PDB file of N, CA and C in Angstrom:
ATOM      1  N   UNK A  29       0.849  -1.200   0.000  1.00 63.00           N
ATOM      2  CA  UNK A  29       0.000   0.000   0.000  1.00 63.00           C
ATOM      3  C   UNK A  29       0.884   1.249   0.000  1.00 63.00           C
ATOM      4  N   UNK A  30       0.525   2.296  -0.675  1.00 70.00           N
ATOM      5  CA  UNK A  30       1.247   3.717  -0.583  1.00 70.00           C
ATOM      6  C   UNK A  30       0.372   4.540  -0.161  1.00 70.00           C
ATOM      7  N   UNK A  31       1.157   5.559   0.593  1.00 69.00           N
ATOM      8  CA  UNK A  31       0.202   6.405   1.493  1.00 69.00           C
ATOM      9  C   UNK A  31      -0.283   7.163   0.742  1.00 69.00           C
ATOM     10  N   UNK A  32       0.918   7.544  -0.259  1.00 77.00           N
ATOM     11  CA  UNK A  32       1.419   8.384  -0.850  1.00 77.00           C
ATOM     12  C   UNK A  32       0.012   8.910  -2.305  1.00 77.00           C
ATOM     13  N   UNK A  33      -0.409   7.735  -2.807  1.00 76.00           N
ATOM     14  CA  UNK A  33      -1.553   7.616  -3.448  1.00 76.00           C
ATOM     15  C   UNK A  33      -2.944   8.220  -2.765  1.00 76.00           C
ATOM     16  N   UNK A  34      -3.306   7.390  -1.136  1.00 75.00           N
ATOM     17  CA  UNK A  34      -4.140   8.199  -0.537  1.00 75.00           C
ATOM     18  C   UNK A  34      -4.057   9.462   0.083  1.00 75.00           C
ATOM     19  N   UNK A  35      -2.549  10.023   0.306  1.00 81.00           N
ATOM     20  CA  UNK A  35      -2.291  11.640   0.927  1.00 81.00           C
ATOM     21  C   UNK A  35      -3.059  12.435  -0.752  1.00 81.00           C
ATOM     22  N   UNK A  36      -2.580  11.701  -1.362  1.00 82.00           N
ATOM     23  CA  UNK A  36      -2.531  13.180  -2.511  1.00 82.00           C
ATOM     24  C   UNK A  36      -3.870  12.897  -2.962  1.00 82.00           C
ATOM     25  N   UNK A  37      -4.810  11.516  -3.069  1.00 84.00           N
ATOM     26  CA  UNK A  37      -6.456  11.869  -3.520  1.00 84.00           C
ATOM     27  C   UNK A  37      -6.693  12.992  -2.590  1.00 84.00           C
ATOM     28  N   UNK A  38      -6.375  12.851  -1.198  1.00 89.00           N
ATOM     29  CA  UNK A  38      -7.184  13.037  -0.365  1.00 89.00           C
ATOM     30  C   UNK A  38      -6.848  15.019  -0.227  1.00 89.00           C
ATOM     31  N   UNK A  39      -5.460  15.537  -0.435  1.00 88.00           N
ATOM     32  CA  UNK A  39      -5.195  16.587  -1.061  1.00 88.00           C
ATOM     33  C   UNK A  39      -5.877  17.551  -1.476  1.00 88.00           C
ATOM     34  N   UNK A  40      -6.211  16.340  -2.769  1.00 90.00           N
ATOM     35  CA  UNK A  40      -6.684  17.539  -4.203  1.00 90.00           C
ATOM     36  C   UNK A  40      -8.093  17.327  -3.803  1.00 90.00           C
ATOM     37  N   UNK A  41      -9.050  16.450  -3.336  1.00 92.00           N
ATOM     38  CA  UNK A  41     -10.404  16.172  -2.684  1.00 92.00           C
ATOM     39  C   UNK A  41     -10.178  18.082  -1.864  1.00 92.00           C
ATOM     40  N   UNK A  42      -9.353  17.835  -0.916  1.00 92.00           N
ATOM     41  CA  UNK A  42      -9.352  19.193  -0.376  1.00 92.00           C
ATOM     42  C   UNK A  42      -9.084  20.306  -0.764  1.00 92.00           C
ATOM     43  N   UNK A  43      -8.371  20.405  -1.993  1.00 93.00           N
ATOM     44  CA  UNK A  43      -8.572  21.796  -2.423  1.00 93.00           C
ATOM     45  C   UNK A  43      -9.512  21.661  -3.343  1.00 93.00           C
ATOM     46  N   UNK A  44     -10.351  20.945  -3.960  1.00 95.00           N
ATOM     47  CA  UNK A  44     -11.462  21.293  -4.873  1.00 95.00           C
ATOM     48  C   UNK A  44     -12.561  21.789  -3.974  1.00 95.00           C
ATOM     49  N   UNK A  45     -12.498  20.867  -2.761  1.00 95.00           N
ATOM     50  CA  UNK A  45     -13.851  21.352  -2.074  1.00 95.00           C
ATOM     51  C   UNK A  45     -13.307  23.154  -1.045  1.00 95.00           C
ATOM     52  N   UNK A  46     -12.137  23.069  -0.937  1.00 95.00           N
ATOM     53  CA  UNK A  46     -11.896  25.103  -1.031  1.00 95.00           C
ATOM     54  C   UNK A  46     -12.071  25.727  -1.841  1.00 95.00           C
ATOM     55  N   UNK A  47     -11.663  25.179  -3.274  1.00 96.00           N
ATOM     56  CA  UNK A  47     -11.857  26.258  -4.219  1.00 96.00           C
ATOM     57  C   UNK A  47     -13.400  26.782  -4.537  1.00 96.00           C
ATOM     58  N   UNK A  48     -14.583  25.830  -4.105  1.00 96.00           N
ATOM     59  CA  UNK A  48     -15.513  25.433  -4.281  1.00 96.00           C
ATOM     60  C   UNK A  48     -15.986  26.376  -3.125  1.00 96.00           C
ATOM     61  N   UNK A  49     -15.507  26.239  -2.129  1.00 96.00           N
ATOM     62  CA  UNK A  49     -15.807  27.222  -1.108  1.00 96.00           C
ATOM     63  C   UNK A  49     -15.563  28.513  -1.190  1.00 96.00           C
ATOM     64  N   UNK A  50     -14.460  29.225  -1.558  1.00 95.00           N
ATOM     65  CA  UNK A  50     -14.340  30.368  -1.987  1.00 95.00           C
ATOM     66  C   UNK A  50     -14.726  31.013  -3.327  1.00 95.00           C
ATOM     67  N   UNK A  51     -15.447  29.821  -4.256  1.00 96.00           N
ATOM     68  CA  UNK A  51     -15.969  30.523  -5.198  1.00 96.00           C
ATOM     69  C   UNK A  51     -17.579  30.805  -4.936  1.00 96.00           C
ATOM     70  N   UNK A  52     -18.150  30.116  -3.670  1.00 93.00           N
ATOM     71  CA  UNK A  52     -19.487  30.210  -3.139  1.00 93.00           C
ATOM     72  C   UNK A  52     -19.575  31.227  -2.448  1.00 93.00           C
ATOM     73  N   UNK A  53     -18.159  32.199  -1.544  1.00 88.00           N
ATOM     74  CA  UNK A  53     -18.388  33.303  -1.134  1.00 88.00           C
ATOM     75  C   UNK A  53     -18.409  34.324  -1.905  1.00 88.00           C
ATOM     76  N   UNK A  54     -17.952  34.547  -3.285  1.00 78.00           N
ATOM     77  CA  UNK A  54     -17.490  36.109  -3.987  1.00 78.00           C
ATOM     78  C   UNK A  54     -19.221  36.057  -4.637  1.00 78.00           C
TER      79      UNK A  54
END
């Protein structure tokens, strides 16, 4: 197993759901 695979889904999961967030505030 690599972590390395689940750090970085789990990453970009988190910045889509920020970008997603800061495009719901402007």
């Amino acid at each position: 197993f690599d972590h390395r695979v689940l750090d970085g889904a789990t990453a970009d999961a988190f910045c889509v759901a920020v970008k997603e967030t800061l495009e719901n505030w402007s």
